[in-house]
mmCIF file of the C-alpha atoms, coordinates in Angstrom:
data_MODEL
# 
_entry.id   MODEL 
# 
loop_
_atom_site.group_PDB 
_atom_site.id 
_atom_site.type_symbol 
_atom_site.label_atom_id 
_atom_site.label_alt_id 
_atom_site.label_comp_id 
_atom_site.label_asym_id 
_atom_site.label_entity_id 
_atom_site.label_seq_id 
_atom_site.pdbx_PDB_ins_code 
_atom_site.Cartn_x 
_atom_site.Cartn_y 
_atom_site.Cartn_z 
_atom_site.occupancy 
_atom_site.B_iso_or_equiv 
_atom_site.pdbx_formal_charge 
_atom_site.auth_seq_id 
_atom_site.auth_comp_id 
_atom_site.auth_asym_id 
_atom_site.auth_atom_id 
_atom_site.pdbx_PDB_model_num 
ATOM 1   C CA . UNK A 1 1   ? 5.293   -3.202  34.179  1.00 0.00 ? 1   UNK A CA 1 
ATOM 2   C CA . UNK A 1 2   ? 8.340   -0.967  33.740  1.00 0.00 ? 2   UNK A CA 1 
ATOM 3   C CA . UNK A 1 3   ? 8.174   1.278   30.643  1.00 0.00 ? 3   UNK A CA 1 
ATOM 4   C CA . UNK A 1 4   ? 11.591  0.106   29.425  1.00 0.00 ? 4   UNK A CA 1 
ATOM 5   C CA . UNK A 1 5   ? 10.510  -3.537  29.657  1.00 0.00 ? 5   UNK A CA 1 
ATOM 6   C CA . UNK A 1 6   ? 7.321   -2.787  27.721  1.00 0.00 ? 6   UNK A CA 1 
ATOM 7   C CA . UNK A 1 7   ? 9.292   -1.027  25.001  1.00 0.00 ? 7   UNK A CA 1 
ATOM 8   C CA . UNK A 1 8   ? 11.719  -3.938  24.799  1.00 0.00 ? 8   UNK A CA 1 
ATOM 9   C CA . UNK A 1 9   ? 8.905   -6.475  24.475  1.00 0.00 ? 9   UNK A CA 1 
ATOM 10  C CA . UNK A 1 10  ? 7.245   -4.387  21.779  1.00 0.00 ? 10  UNK A CA 1 
ATOM 11  C CA . UNK A 1 11  ? 10.502  -4.286  19.824  1.00 0.00 ? 11  UNK A CA 1 
ATOM 12  C CA . UNK A 1 12  ? 10.859  -8.061  20.099  1.00 0.00 ? 12  UNK A CA 1 
ATOM 13  C CA . UNK A 1 13  ? 7.326   -8.456  18.816  1.00 0.00 ? 13  UNK A CA 1 
ATOM 14  C CA . UNK A 1 14  ? 8.229   -6.568  15.658  1.00 0.00 ? 14  UNK A CA 1 
ATOM 15  C CA . UNK A 1 15  ? 11.636  -8.096  15.084  1.00 0.00 ? 15  UNK A CA 1 
ATOM 16  C CA . UNK A 1 16  ? 10.307  -11.665 15.412  1.00 0.00 ? 16  UNK A CA 1 
ATOM 17  C CA . UNK A 1 17  ? 7.462   -11.074 12.989  1.00 0.00 ? 17  UNK A CA 1 
ATOM 18  C CA . UNK A 1 18  ? 6.308   -13.232 10.093  1.00 0.00 ? 18  UNK A CA 1 
ATOM 19  C CA . UNK A 1 19  ? 5.717   -12.475 6.455   1.00 0.00 ? 19  UNK A CA 1 
ATOM 20  C CA . UNK A 1 20  ? 2.596   -10.524 5.556   1.00 0.00 ? 20  UNK A CA 1 
ATOM 21  C CA . UNK A 1 21  ? 1.154   -8.753  2.544   1.00 0.00 ? 21  UNK A CA 1 
ATOM 22  C CA . UNK A 1 22  ? 3.241   -7.274  -0.232  1.00 0.00 ? 22  UNK A CA 1 
ATOM 23  C CA . UNK A 1 23  ? 1.441   -3.973  -0.556  1.00 0.00 ? 23  UNK A CA 1 
ATOM 24  C CA . UNK A 1 24  ? 3.962   -1.182  -0.010  1.00 0.00 ? 24  UNK A CA 1 
ATOM 25  C CA . UNK A 1 25  ? 5.226   0.373   -2.220  1.00 0.00 ? 25  UNK A CA 1 
ATOM 26  C CA . UNK A 1 26  ? 2.836   -0.867  -4.901  1.00 0.00 ? 26  UNK A CA 1 
ATOM 27  C CA . UNK A 1 27  ? -0.438  0.861   -5.697  1.00 0.00 ? 27  UNK A CA 1 
ATOM 28  C CA . UNK A 1 28  ? -1.814  -2.343  -7.228  1.00 0.00 ? 28  UNK A CA 1 
ATOM 29  C CA . UNK A 1 29  ? -3.738  -4.301  -4.634  1.00 0.00 ? 29  UNK A CA 1 
ATOM 30  C CA . UNK A 1 30  ? -2.603  -7.896  -4.072  1.00 0.00 ? 30  UNK A CA 1 
ATOM 31  C CA . UNK A 1 31  ? -4.318  -11.039 -2.819  1.00 0.00 ? 31  UNK A CA 1 
ATOM 32  C CA . UNK A 1 32  ? -2.416  -11.194 0.465   1.00 0.00 ? 32  UNK A CA 1 
ATOM 33  C CA . UNK A 1 33  ? -3.163  -10.214 4.043   1.00 0.00 ? 33  UNK A CA 1 
ATOM 34  C CA . UNK A 1 34  ? -1.178  -10.355 7.266   1.00 0.00 ? 34  UNK A CA 1 
ATOM 35  C CA . UNK A 1 35  ? -1.300  -13.437 9.459   1.00 0.00 ? 35  UNK A CA 1 
ATOM 36  C CA . UNK A 1 36  ? -4.357  -14.011 11.634  1.00 0.00 ? 36  UNK A CA 1 
ATOM 37  C CA . UNK A 1 37  ? -4.289  -11.807 14.791  1.00 0.00 ? 37  UNK A CA 1 
ATOM 38  C CA . UNK A 1 38  ? -1.142  -10.032 13.550  1.00 0.00 ? 38  UNK A CA 1 
ATOM 39  C CA . UNK A 1 39  ? -0.539  -6.420  12.494  1.00 0.00 ? 39  UNK A CA 1 
ATOM 40  C CA . UNK A 1 40  ? 1.765   -4.464  10.247  1.00 0.00 ? 40  UNK A CA 1 
ATOM 41  C CA . UNK A 1 41  ? 2.772   -0.836  9.895   1.00 0.00 ? 41  UNK A CA 1 
ATOM 42  C CA . UNK A 1 42  ? 3.621   0.685   6.531   1.00 0.00 ? 42  UNK A CA 1 
ATOM 43  C CA . UNK A 1 43  ? 5.065   4.195   6.493   1.00 0.00 ? 43  UNK A CA 1 
ATOM 44  C CA . UNK A 1 44  ? 6.555   6.179   3.627   1.00 0.00 ? 44  UNK A CA 1 
ATOM 45  C CA . UNK A 1 45  ? 7.629   9.573   2.390   1.00 0.00 ? 45  UNK A CA 1 
ATOM 46  C CA . UNK A 1 46  ? 6.711   10.663  -1.150  1.00 0.00 ? 46  UNK A CA 1 
ATOM 47  C CA . UNK A 1 47  ? 8.235   13.688  -2.853  1.00 0.00 ? 47  UNK A CA 1 
ATOM 48  C CA . UNK A 1 48  ? 6.659   15.232  -5.967  1.00 0.00 ? 48  UNK A CA 1 
ATOM 49  C CA . UNK A 1 49  ? 7.362   18.544  -7.643  1.00 0.00 ? 49  UNK A CA 1 
ATOM 50  C CA . UNK A 1 50  ? 4.409   20.167  -5.883  1.00 0.00 ? 50  UNK A CA 1 
ATOM 51  C CA . UNK A 1 51  ? 3.850   18.268  -2.637  1.00 0.00 ? 51  UNK A CA 1 
ATOM 52  C CA . UNK A 1 52  ? 5.738   16.348  0.018   1.00 0.00 ? 52  UNK A CA 1 
ATOM 53  C CA . UNK A 1 53  ? 3.640   13.537  1.519   1.00 0.00 ? 53  UNK A CA 1 
ATOM 54  C CA . UNK A 1 54  ? 4.063   11.598  4.789   1.00 0.00 ? 54  UNK A CA 1 
ATOM 55  C CA . UNK A 1 55  ? 1.959   8.415   5.007   1.00 0.00 ? 55  UNK A CA 1 
ATOM 56  C CA . UNK A 1 56  ? 1.193   5.828   7.716   1.00 0.00 ? 56  UNK A CA 1 
ATOM 57  C CA . UNK A 1 57  ? -0.927  2.700   7.122   1.00 0.00 ? 57  UNK A CA 1 
ATOM 58  C CA . UNK A 1 58  ? -1.362  0.405   10.142  1.00 0.00 ? 58  UNK A CA 1 
ATOM 59  C CA . UNK A 1 59  ? -3.300  -2.787  9.402   1.00 0.00 ? 59  UNK A CA 1 
ATOM 60  C CA . UNK A 1 60  ? -4.414  -5.792  11.470  1.00 0.00 ? 60  UNK A CA 1 
ATOM 61  C CA . UNK A 1 61  ? -6.021  -9.130  10.670  1.00 0.00 ? 61  UNK A CA 1 
ATOM 62  C CA . UNK A 1 62  ? -8.681  -8.959  13.366  1.00 0.00 ? 62  UNK A CA 1 
ATOM 63  C CA . UNK A 1 63  ? -9.975  -12.487 12.729  1.00 0.00 ? 63  UNK A CA 1 
ATOM 64  C CA . UNK A 1 64  ? -8.737  -15.271 10.532  1.00 0.00 ? 64  UNK A CA 1 
ATOM 65  C CA . UNK A 1 65  ? -9.520  -13.552 7.235   1.00 0.00 ? 65  UNK A CA 1 
ATOM 66  C CA . UNK A 1 66  ? -10.333 -9.868  7.740   1.00 0.00 ? 66  UNK A CA 1 
ATOM 67  C CA . UNK A 1 67  ? -7.504  -7.367  7.396   1.00 0.00 ? 67  UNK A CA 1 
ATOM 68  C CA . UNK A 1 68  ? -8.546  -3.896  8.537   1.00 0.00 ? 68  UNK A CA 1 
ATOM 69  C CA . UNK A 1 69  ? -6.504  -0.827  7.548   1.00 0.00 ? 69  UNK A CA 1 
ATOM 70  C CA . UNK A 1 70  ? -6.926  2.685   8.948   1.00 0.00 ? 70  UNK A CA 1 
ATOM 71  C CA . UNK A 1 71  ? -4.412  5.244   7.740   1.00 0.00 ? 71  UNK A CA 1 
ATOM 72  C CA . UNK A 1 72  ? -3.771  8.604   6.208   1.00 0.00 ? 72  UNK A CA 1 
ATOM 73  C CA . UNK A 1 73  ? -1.267  11.266  5.276   1.00 0.00 ? 73  UNK A CA 1 
ATOM 74  C CA . UNK A 1 74  ? 0.093   14.692  6.026   1.00 0.00 ? 74  UNK A CA 1 
ATOM 75  C CA . UNK A 1 75  ? 1.109   16.906  3.123   1.00 0.00 ? 75  UNK A CA 1 
ATOM 76  C CA . UNK A 1 76  ? 3.434   19.883  2.924   1.00 0.00 ? 76  UNK A CA 1 
ATOM 77  C CA . UNK A 1 77  ? 2.913   22.394  0.122   1.00 0.00 ? 77  UNK A CA 1 
ATOM 78  C CA . UNK A 1 78  ? 3.941   26.025  -0.202  1.00 0.00 ? 78  UNK A CA 1 
ATOM 79  C CA . UNK A 1 79  ? 5.205   26.021  3.373   1.00 0.00 ? 79  UNK A CA 1 
ATOM 80  C CA . UNK A 1 80  ? 1.927   24.746  4.858   1.00 0.00 ? 80  UNK A CA 1 
ATOM 81  C CA . UNK A 1 81  ? 1.437   21.328  6.463   1.00 0.00 ? 81  UNK A CA 1 
ATOM 82  C CA . UNK A 1 82  ? -2.001  19.765  6.803   1.00 0.00 ? 82  UNK A CA 1 
ATOM 83  C CA . UNK A 1 83  ? -3.846  16.475  7.228   1.00 0.00 ? 83  UNK A CA 1 
ATOM 84  C CA . UNK A 1 84  ? -4.686  15.475  3.668   1.00 0.00 ? 84  UNK A CA 1 
ATOM 85  C CA . UNK A 1 85  ? -6.087  11.954  3.373   1.00 0.00 ? 85  UNK A CA 1 
ATOM 86  C CA . UNK A 1 86  ? -7.841  9.255   5.357   1.00 0.00 ? 86  UNK A CA 1 
ATOM 87  C CA . UNK A 1 87  ? -8.392  5.627   4.365   1.00 0.00 ? 87  UNK A CA 1 
ATOM 88  C CA . UNK A 1 88  ? -10.590 2.982   5.991   1.00 0.00 ? 88  UNK A CA 1 
ATOM 89  C CA . UNK A 1 89  ? -10.390 -0.435  4.374   1.00 0.00 ? 89  UNK A CA 1 
ATOM 90  C CA . UNK A 1 90  ? -11.148 -4.119  4.900   1.00 0.00 ? 90  UNK A CA 1 
ATOM 91  C CA . UNK A 1 91  ? -9.776  -6.964  2.791   1.00 0.00 ? 91  UNK A CA 1 
ATOM 92  C CA . UNK A 1 92  ? -10.719 -10.640 2.772   1.00 0.00 ? 92  UNK A CA 1 
ATOM 93  C CA . UNK A 1 93  ? -9.320  -13.501 0.681   1.00 0.00 ? 93  UNK A CA 1 
ATOM 94  C CA . UNK A 1 94  ? -11.383 -16.097 -1.135  1.00 0.00 ? 94  UNK A CA 1 
ATOM 95  C CA . UNK A 1 95  ? -8.334  -18.164 -2.094  1.00 0.00 ? 95  UNK A CA 1 
ATOM 96  C CA . UNK A 1 96  ? -4.751  -17.750 -0.827  1.00 0.00 ? 96  UNK A CA 1 
ATOM 97  C CA . UNK A 1 97  ? -1.365  -18.352 -2.450  1.00 0.00 ? 97  UNK A CA 1 
ATOM 98  C CA . UNK A 1 98  ? -0.777  -21.070 0.142   1.00 0.00 ? 98  UNK A CA 1 
ATOM 99  C CA . UNK A 1 99  ? -3.787  -22.940 -1.278  1.00 0.00 ? 99  UNK A CA 1 
ATOM 100 C CA . UNK A 1 100 ? -3.160  -22.340 -4.969  1.00 0.00 ? 100 UNK A CA 1 
ATOM 101 C CA . UNK A 1 101 ? -0.782  -20.511 -7.351  1.00 0.00 ? 101 UNK A CA 1 
ATOM 102 C CA . UNK A 1 102 ? -3.772  -18.280 -8.204  1.00 0.00 ? 102 UNK A CA 1 
ATOM 103 C CA . UNK A 1 103 ? -5.209  -16.260 -5.308  1.00 0.00 ? 103 UNK A CA 1 
ATOM 104 C CA . UNK A 1 104 ? -7.942  -13.641 -5.182  1.00 0.00 ? 104 UNK A CA 1 
ATOM 105 C CA . UNK A 1 105 ? -10.012 -11.652 -2.716  1.00 0.00 ? 105 UNK A CA 1 
ATOM 106 C CA . UNK A 1 106 ? -12.226 -8.612  -2.169  1.00 0.00 ? 106 UNK A CA 1 
ATOM 107 C CA . UNK A 1 107 ? -11.307 -5.156  -0.827  1.00 0.00 ? 107 UNK A CA 1 
ATOM 108 C CA . UNK A 1 108 ? -13.860 -2.583  0.329   1.00 0.00 ? 108 UNK A CA 1 
ATOM 109 C CA . UNK A 1 109 ? -12.757 0.872   1.403   1.00 0.00 ? 109 UNK A CA 1 
ATOM 110 C CA . UNK A 1 110 ? -13.586 4.487   2.039   1.00 0.00 ? 110 UNK A CA 1 
ATOM 111 C CA . UNK A 1 111 ? -11.206 7.300   1.171   1.00 0.00 ? 111 UNK A CA 1 
ATOM 112 C CA . UNK A 1 112 ? -11.624 10.803  2.592   1.00 0.00 ? 112 UNK A CA 1 
ATOM 113 C CA . UNK A 1 113 ? -9.976  13.991  1.381   1.00 0.00 ? 113 UNK A CA 1 
ATOM 114 C CA . UNK A 1 114 ? -10.584 16.931  3.763   1.00 0.00 ? 114 UNK A CA 1 
ATOM 115 C CA . UNK A 1 115 ? -9.245  19.522  1.327   1.00 0.00 ? 115 UNK A CA 1 
ATOM 116 C CA . UNK A 1 116 ? -10.695 18.582  -2.061  1.00 0.00 ? 116 UNK A CA 1 
ATOM 117 C CA . UNK A 1 117 ? -13.701 20.912  -2.273  1.00 0.00 ? 117 UNK A CA 1 
ATOM 118 C CA . UNK A 1 118 ? -13.796 24.161  -0.306  1.00 0.00 ? 118 UNK A CA 1 
ATOM 119 C CA . UNK A 1 119 ? -12.145 22.391  2.638   1.00 0.00 ? 119 UNK A CA 1 
ATOM 120 C CA . UNK A 1 120 ? -15.156 20.064  2.968   1.00 0.00 ? 120 UNK A CA 1 
ATOM 121 C CA . UNK A 1 121 ? -14.519 16.388  3.642   1.00 0.00 ? 121 UNK A CA 1 
ATOM 122 C CA . UNK A 1 122 ? -15.291 14.276  0.568   1.00 0.00 ? 122 UNK A CA 1 
ATOM 123 C CA . UNK A 1 123 ? -15.776 10.516  0.877   1.00 0.00 ? 123 UNK A CA 1 
ATOM 124 C CA . UNK A 1 124 ? -15.160 8.095   -1.993  1.00 0.00 ? 124 UNK A CA 1 
ATOM 125 C CA . UNK A 1 125 ? -16.196 4.450   -1.617  1.00 0.00 ? 125 UNK A CA 1 
ATOM 126 C CA . UNK A 1 126 ? -14.236 1.856   -3.584  1.00 0.00 ? 126 UNK A CA 1 
ATOM 127 C CA . UNK A 1 127 ? -14.416 -1.874  -4.288  1.00 0.00 ? 127 UNK A CA 1 
ATOM 128 C CA . UNK A 1 128 ? -11.487 -3.886  -5.675  1.00 0.00 ? 128 UNK A CA 1 
ATOM 129 C CA . UNK A 1 129 ? -10.900 -7.510  -6.643  1.00 0.00 ? 129 UNK A CA 1 
ATOM 130 C CA . UNK A 1 130 ? -7.167  -8.250  -6.160  1.00 0.00 ? 130 UNK A CA 1 
ATOM 131 C CA . UNK A 1 131 ? -5.673  -11.247 -7.965  1.00 0.00 ? 131 UNK A CA 1 
ATOM 132 C CA . UNK A 1 132 ? -2.178  -12.687 -7.452  1.00 0.00 ? 132 UNK A CA 1 
ATOM 133 C CA . UNK A 1 133 ? -0.447  -15.420 -9.456  1.00 0.00 ? 133 UNK A CA 1 
ATOM 134 C CA . UNK A 1 134 ? 2.689   -17.269 -8.344  1.00 0.00 ? 134 UNK A CA 1 
ATOM 135 C CA . UNK A 1 135 ? 4.313   -17.638 -11.761 1.00 0.00 ? 135 UNK A CA 1 
ATOM 136 C CA . UNK A 1 136 ? 7.483   -19.181 -10.354 1.00 0.00 ? 136 UNK A CA 1 
ATOM 137 C CA . UNK A 1 137 ? 9.532   -19.287 -7.172  1.00 0.00 ? 137 UNK A CA 1 
ATOM 138 C CA . UNK A 1 138 ? 11.082  -15.951 -8.193  1.00 0.00 ? 138 UNK A CA 1 
ATOM 139 C CA . UNK A 1 139 ? 8.186   -14.136 -9.877  1.00 0.00 ? 139 UNK A CA 1 
ATOM 140 C CA . UNK A 1 140 ? 4.721   -13.140 -8.607  1.00 0.00 ? 140 UNK A CA 1 
ATOM 141 C CA . UNK A 1 141 ? 2.198   -11.246 -10.742 1.00 0.00 ? 141 UNK A CA 1 
ATOM 142 C CA . UNK A 1 142 ? -0.549  -9.042  -9.282  1.00 0.00 ? 142 UNK A CA 1 
ATOM 143 C CA . UNK A 1 143 ? -3.550  -7.393  -10.861 1.00 0.00 ? 143 UNK A CA 1 
ATOM 144 C CA . UNK A 1 144 ? -6.730  -5.809  -9.641  1.00 0.00 ? 144 UNK A CA 1 
ATOM 145 C CA . UNK A 1 145 ? -9.853  -4.302  -11.094 1.00 0.00 ? 145 UNK A CA 1 
ATOM 146 C CA . UNK A 1 146 ? -12.490 -2.318  -9.259  1.00 0.00 ? 146 UNK A CA 1 
ATOM 147 C CA . UNK A 1 147 ? -14.616 0.772   -9.106  1.00 0.00 ? 147 UNK A CA 1 
ATOM 148 C CA . UNK A 1 148 ? -14.636 3.995   -7.078  1.00 0.00 ? 148 UNK A CA 1 
ATOM 149 C CA . UNK A 1 149 ? -17.661 6.171   -6.418  1.00 0.00 ? 149 UNK A CA 1 
ATOM 150 C CA . UNK A 1 150 ? -16.381 9.746   -6.900  1.00 0.00 ? 150 UNK A CA 1 
ATOM 151 C CA . UNK A 1 151 ? -18.739 11.651  -4.626  1.00 0.00 ? 151 UNK A CA 1 
ATOM 152 C CA . UNK A 1 152 ? -18.037 15.204  -5.734  1.00 0.00 ? 152 UNK A CA 1 
ATOM 153 C CA . UNK A 1 153 ? -18.246 14.303  -9.438  1.00 0.00 ? 153 UNK A CA 1 
ATOM 154 C CA . UNK A 1 154 ? -21.251 11.990  -8.898  1.00 0.00 ? 154 UNK A CA 1 
ATOM 155 C CA . UNK A 1 155 ? -19.858 9.258   -11.114 1.00 0.00 ? 155 UNK A CA 1 
ATOM 156 C CA . UNK A 1 156 ? -18.040 5.922   -10.974 1.00 0.00 ? 156 UNK A CA 1 
ATOM 157 C CA . UNK A 1 157 ? -14.411 5.513   -12.022 1.00 0.00 ? 157 UNK A CA 1 
ATOM 158 C CA . UNK A 1 158 ? -12.764 2.180   -12.839 1.00 0.00 ? 158 UNK A CA 1 
ATOM 159 C CA . UNK A 1 159 ? -9.593  1.240   -10.921 1.00 0.00 ? 159 UNK A CA 1 
ATOM 160 C CA . UNK A 1 160 ? -7.026  -1.100  -12.395 1.00 0.00 ? 160 UNK A CA 1 
ATOM 161 C CA . UNK A 1 161 ? -3.438  -2.096  -11.871 1.00 0.00 ? 161 UNK A CA 1 
ATOM 162 C CA . UNK A 1 162 ? -0.826  -4.650  -12.886 1.00 0.00 ? 162 UNK A CA 1 
ATOM 163 C CA . UNK A 1 163 ? 2.430   -5.262  -11.048 1.00 0.00 ? 163 UNK A CA 1 
ATOM 164 C CA . UNK A 1 164 ? 5.294   -7.721  -10.819 1.00 0.00 ? 164 UNK A CA 1 
ATOM 165 C CA . UNK A 1 165 ? 7.541   -8.822  -7.952  1.00 0.00 ? 165 UNK A CA 1 
ATOM 166 C CA . UNK A 1 166 ? 10.853  -10.442 -8.810  1.00 0.00 ? 166 UNK A CA 1 
ATOM 167 C CA . UNK A 1 167 ? 12.980  -12.035 -6.103  1.00 0.00 ? 167 UNK A CA 1 
ATOM 168 C CA . UNK A 1 168 ? 16.488  -10.905 -7.058  1.00 0.00 ? 168 UNK A CA 1 
ATOM 169 C CA . UNK A 1 169 ? 18.059  -12.331 -3.918  1.00 0.00 ? 169 UNK A CA 1 
ATOM 170 C CA . UNK A 1 170 ? 17.073  -13.387 -0.421  1.00 0.00 ? 170 UNK A CA 1 
ATOM 171 C CA . UNK A 1 171 ? 17.036  -9.746  0.662   1.00 0.00 ? 171 UNK A CA 1 
ATOM 172 C CA . UNK A 1 172 ? 16.171  -7.805  -2.528  1.00 0.00 ? 172 UNK A CA 1 
ATOM 173 C CA . UNK A 1 173 ? 12.913  -7.755  -4.499  1.00 0.00 ? 173 UNK A CA 1 
ATOM 174 C CA . UNK A 1 174 ? 12.452  -5.762  -7.708  1.00 0.00 ? 174 UNK A CA 1 
ATOM 175 C CA . UNK A 1 175 ? 9.015   -4.348  -8.513  1.00 0.00 ? 175 UNK A CA 1 
ATOM 176 C CA . UNK A 1 176 ? 7.347   -2.747  -11.537 1.00 0.00 ? 176 UNK A CA 1 
ATOM 177 C CA . UNK A 1 177 ? 3.764   -1.660  -12.102 1.00 0.00 ? 177 UNK A CA 1 
ATOM 178 C CA . UNK A 1 178 ? 1.293   0.323   -14.159 1.00 0.00 ? 178 UNK A CA 1 
ATOM 179 C CA . UNK A 1 179 ? -1.970  1.513   -12.612 1.00 0.00 ? 179 UNK A CA 1 
ATOM 180 C CA . UNK A 1 180 ? -4.889  3.911   -12.605 1.00 0.00 ? 180 UNK A CA 1 
ATOM 181 C CA . UNK A 1 181 ? -6.468  4.660   -9.223  1.00 0.00 ? 181 UNK A CA 1 
ATOM 182 C CA . UNK A 1 182 ? -9.579  6.771   -9.840  1.00 0.00 ? 182 UNK A CA 1 
ATOM 183 C CA . UNK A 1 183 ? -7.713  9.144   -12.140 1.00 0.00 ? 183 UNK A CA 1 
ATOM 184 C CA . UNK A 1 184 ? -7.989  10.236  -15.752 1.00 0.00 ? 184 UNK A CA 1 
ATOM 185 C CA . UNK A 1 185 ? -4.401  9.129   -16.339 1.00 0.00 ? 185 UNK A CA 1 
ATOM 186 C CA . UNK A 1 186 ? -2.330  5.959   -16.179 1.00 0.00 ? 186 UNK A CA 1 
ATOM 187 C CA . UNK A 1 187 ? 0.876   5.907   -14.142 1.00 0.00 ? 187 UNK A CA 1 
ATOM 188 C CA . UNK A 1 188 ? 3.917   3.689   -13.774 1.00 0.00 ? 188 UNK A CA 1 
ATOM 189 C CA . UNK A 1 189 ? 6.513   3.106   -11.110 1.00 0.00 ? 189 UNK A CA 1 
ATOM 190 C CA . UNK A 1 190 ? 9.441   0.824   -10.414 1.00 0.00 ? 190 UNK A CA 1 
ATOM 191 C CA . UNK A 1 191 ? 11.721  0.253   -7.482  1.00 0.00 ? 191 UNK A CA 1 
ATOM 192 C CA . UNK A 1 192 ? 13.014  -2.266  -4.991  1.00 0.00 ? 192 UNK A CA 1 
ATOM 193 C CA . UNK A 1 193 ? 12.448  -3.658  -1.535  1.00 0.00 ? 193 UNK A CA 1 
ATOM 194 C CA . UNK A 1 194 ? 15.230  -4.591  0.843   1.00 0.00 ? 194 UNK A CA 1 
ATOM 195 C CA . UNK A 1 195 ? 14.737  -6.871  3.842   1.00 0.00 ? 195 UNK A CA 1 
ATOM 196 C CA . UNK A 1 196 ? 16.786  -5.612  6.790   1.00 0.00 ? 196 UNK A CA 1 
ATOM 197 C CA . UNK A 1 197 ? 15.476  -8.636  8.681   1.00 0.00 ? 197 UNK A CA 1 
ATOM 198 C CA . UNK A 1 198 ? 14.117  -11.256 6.279   1.00 0.00 ? 198 UNK A CA 1 
ATOM 199 C CA . UNK A 1 199 ? 10.302  -11.317 6.253   1.00 0.00 ? 199 UNK A CA 1 
ATOM 200 C CA . UNK A 1 200 ? 10.323  -8.984  9.251   1.00 0.00 ? 200 UNK A CA 1 
ATOM 201 C CA . UNK A 1 201 ? 11.642  -5.461  8.676   1.00 0.00 ? 201 UNK A CA 1 
ATOM 202 C CA . UNK A 1 202 ? 11.673  -3.988  5.188   1.00 0.00 ? 202 UNK A CA 1 
ATOM 203 C CA . UNK A 1 203 ? 12.683  -0.731  3.516   1.00 0.00 ? 203 UNK A CA 1 
ATOM 204 C CA . UNK A 1 204 ? 11.834  0.264   -0.039  1.00 0.00 ? 204 UNK A CA 1 
ATOM 205 C CA . UNK A 1 205 ? 12.236  2.998   -2.622  1.00 0.00 ? 205 UNK A CA 1 
ATOM 206 C CA . UNK A 1 206 ? 10.469  3.807   -5.900  1.00 0.00 ? 206 UNK A CA 1 
ATOM 207 C CA . UNK A 1 207 ? 10.411  6.192   -8.839  1.00 0.00 ? 207 UNK A CA 1 
ATOM 208 C CA . UNK A 1 208 ? 7.061   6.954   -10.510 1.00 0.00 ? 208 UNK A CA 1 
ATOM 209 C CA . UNK A 1 209 ? 5.622   9.100   -13.293 1.00 0.00 ? 209 UNK A CA 1 
ATOM 210 C CA . UNK A 1 210 ? 2.603   9.597   -15.556 1.00 0.00 ? 210 UNK A CA 1 
ATOM 211 C CA . UNK A 1 211 ? 2.446   8.170   -19.062 1.00 0.00 ? 211 UNK A CA 1 
ATOM 212 C CA . UNK A 1 212 ? 2.550   10.747  -21.907 1.00 0.00 ? 212 UNK A CA 1 
ATOM 213 C CA . UNK A 1 213 ? 3.565   13.526  -19.496 1.00 0.00 ? 213 UNK A CA 1 
ATOM 214 C CA . UNK A 1 214 ? 6.991   12.467  -18.290 1.00 0.00 ? 214 UNK A CA 1 
ATOM 215 C CA . UNK A 1 215 ? 8.378   14.899  -15.769 1.00 0.00 ? 215 UNK A CA 1 
ATOM 216 C CA . UNK A 1 216 ? 5.124   16.625  -14.813 1.00 0.00 ? 216 UNK A CA 1 
ATOM 217 C CA . UNK A 1 217 ? 4.048   14.059  -12.216 1.00 0.00 ? 217 UNK A CA 1 
ATOM 218 C CA . UNK A 1 218 ? 7.326   12.373  -11.395 1.00 0.00 ? 218 UNK A CA 1 
ATOM 219 C CA . UNK A 1 219 ? 7.867   11.325  -7.803  1.00 0.00 ? 219 UNK A CA 1 
ATOM 220 C CA . UNK A 1 220 ? 10.202  9.369   -5.579  1.00 0.00 ? 220 UNK A CA 1 
ATOM 221 C CA . UNK A 1 221 ? 9.378   7.566   -2.362  1.00 0.00 ? 221 UNK A CA 1 
ATOM 222 C CA . UNK A 1 222 ? 11.103  5.760   0.477   1.00 0.00 ? 222 UNK A CA 1 
ATOM 223 C CA . UNK A 1 223 ? 9.304   3.545   2.961   1.00 0.00 ? 223 UNK A CA 1 
ATOM 224 C CA . UNK A 1 224 ? 9.560   1.336   6.027   1.00 0.00 ? 224 UNK A CA 1 
ATOM 225 C CA . UNK A 1 225 ? 7.435   -1.725  6.798   1.00 0.00 ? 225 UNK A CA 1 
ATOM 226 C CA . UNK A 1 226 ? 7.168   -3.630  10.102  1.00 0.00 ? 226 UNK A CA 1 
ATOM 227 C CA . UNK A 1 227 ? 5.134   -6.792  10.716  1.00 0.00 ? 227 UNK A CA 1 
ATOM 228 C CA . UNK A 1 228 ? 4.176   -8.309  14.081  1.00 0.00 ? 228 UNK A CA 1 
ATOM 229 C CA . UNK A 1 229 ? 3.643   -11.731 15.507  1.00 0.00 ? 229 UNK A CA 1 
ATOM 230 C CA . UNK A 1 230 ? 0.017   -12.685 16.269  1.00 0.00 ? 230 UNK A CA 1 
ATOM 231 C CA . UNK A 1 231 ? -0.940  -10.944 19.509  1.00 0.00 ? 231 UNK A CA 1 
ATOM 232 C CA . UNK A 1 232 ? -4.574  -9.833  19.203  1.00 0.00 ? 232 UNK A CA 1 
ATOM 233 C CA . UNK A 1 233 ? -7.136  -11.596 21.405  1.00 0.00 ? 233 UNK A CA 1 
# 
């Protein structure tokens, strides 16, 4: 098949996609996954005072209820660019928002940081229970609680998060959240999502910071999300 035709078909596949999970740009896990046999790509740029981060998170629902994510990031600091993070994750839902206003599932993952200790790869296993509640047609609440095994510190750290999604219009969603992802500190962020093509192509932006230390860990991010039609065998 001609390369131009293949590229055109691939573009159509993305543009005619259906709604999937509401992850990016939230850190709080939610009880949603992409449609069976479909995929999505979440990419974003995050700018902090110390580091500039470039992330890519492709994910596919390889069955009817098993969303697999494999992604990572490049970081730029002090003029150097390097591969900084890897994530391998699988999520499955026990109850969906289509079945009930209250949905929940289980997420199991492995995070790797090649640079954390003397340039040795460190693996942290984590387990989360995401819960989502459809409060109204305009408002969805998300929370999750879980645990991470911090390998280098040989201890377990609780993960938690709470976030809200408010449908401001057909194209704009407002988000807020507070969370702690295997850290000693709690963080917050807020922002918005904008659907370029409703339920198909989305851009977003956020501002985040750390509680009690405003300014030290502030960051901004911009992202792009694409979702495909079912196409996997």
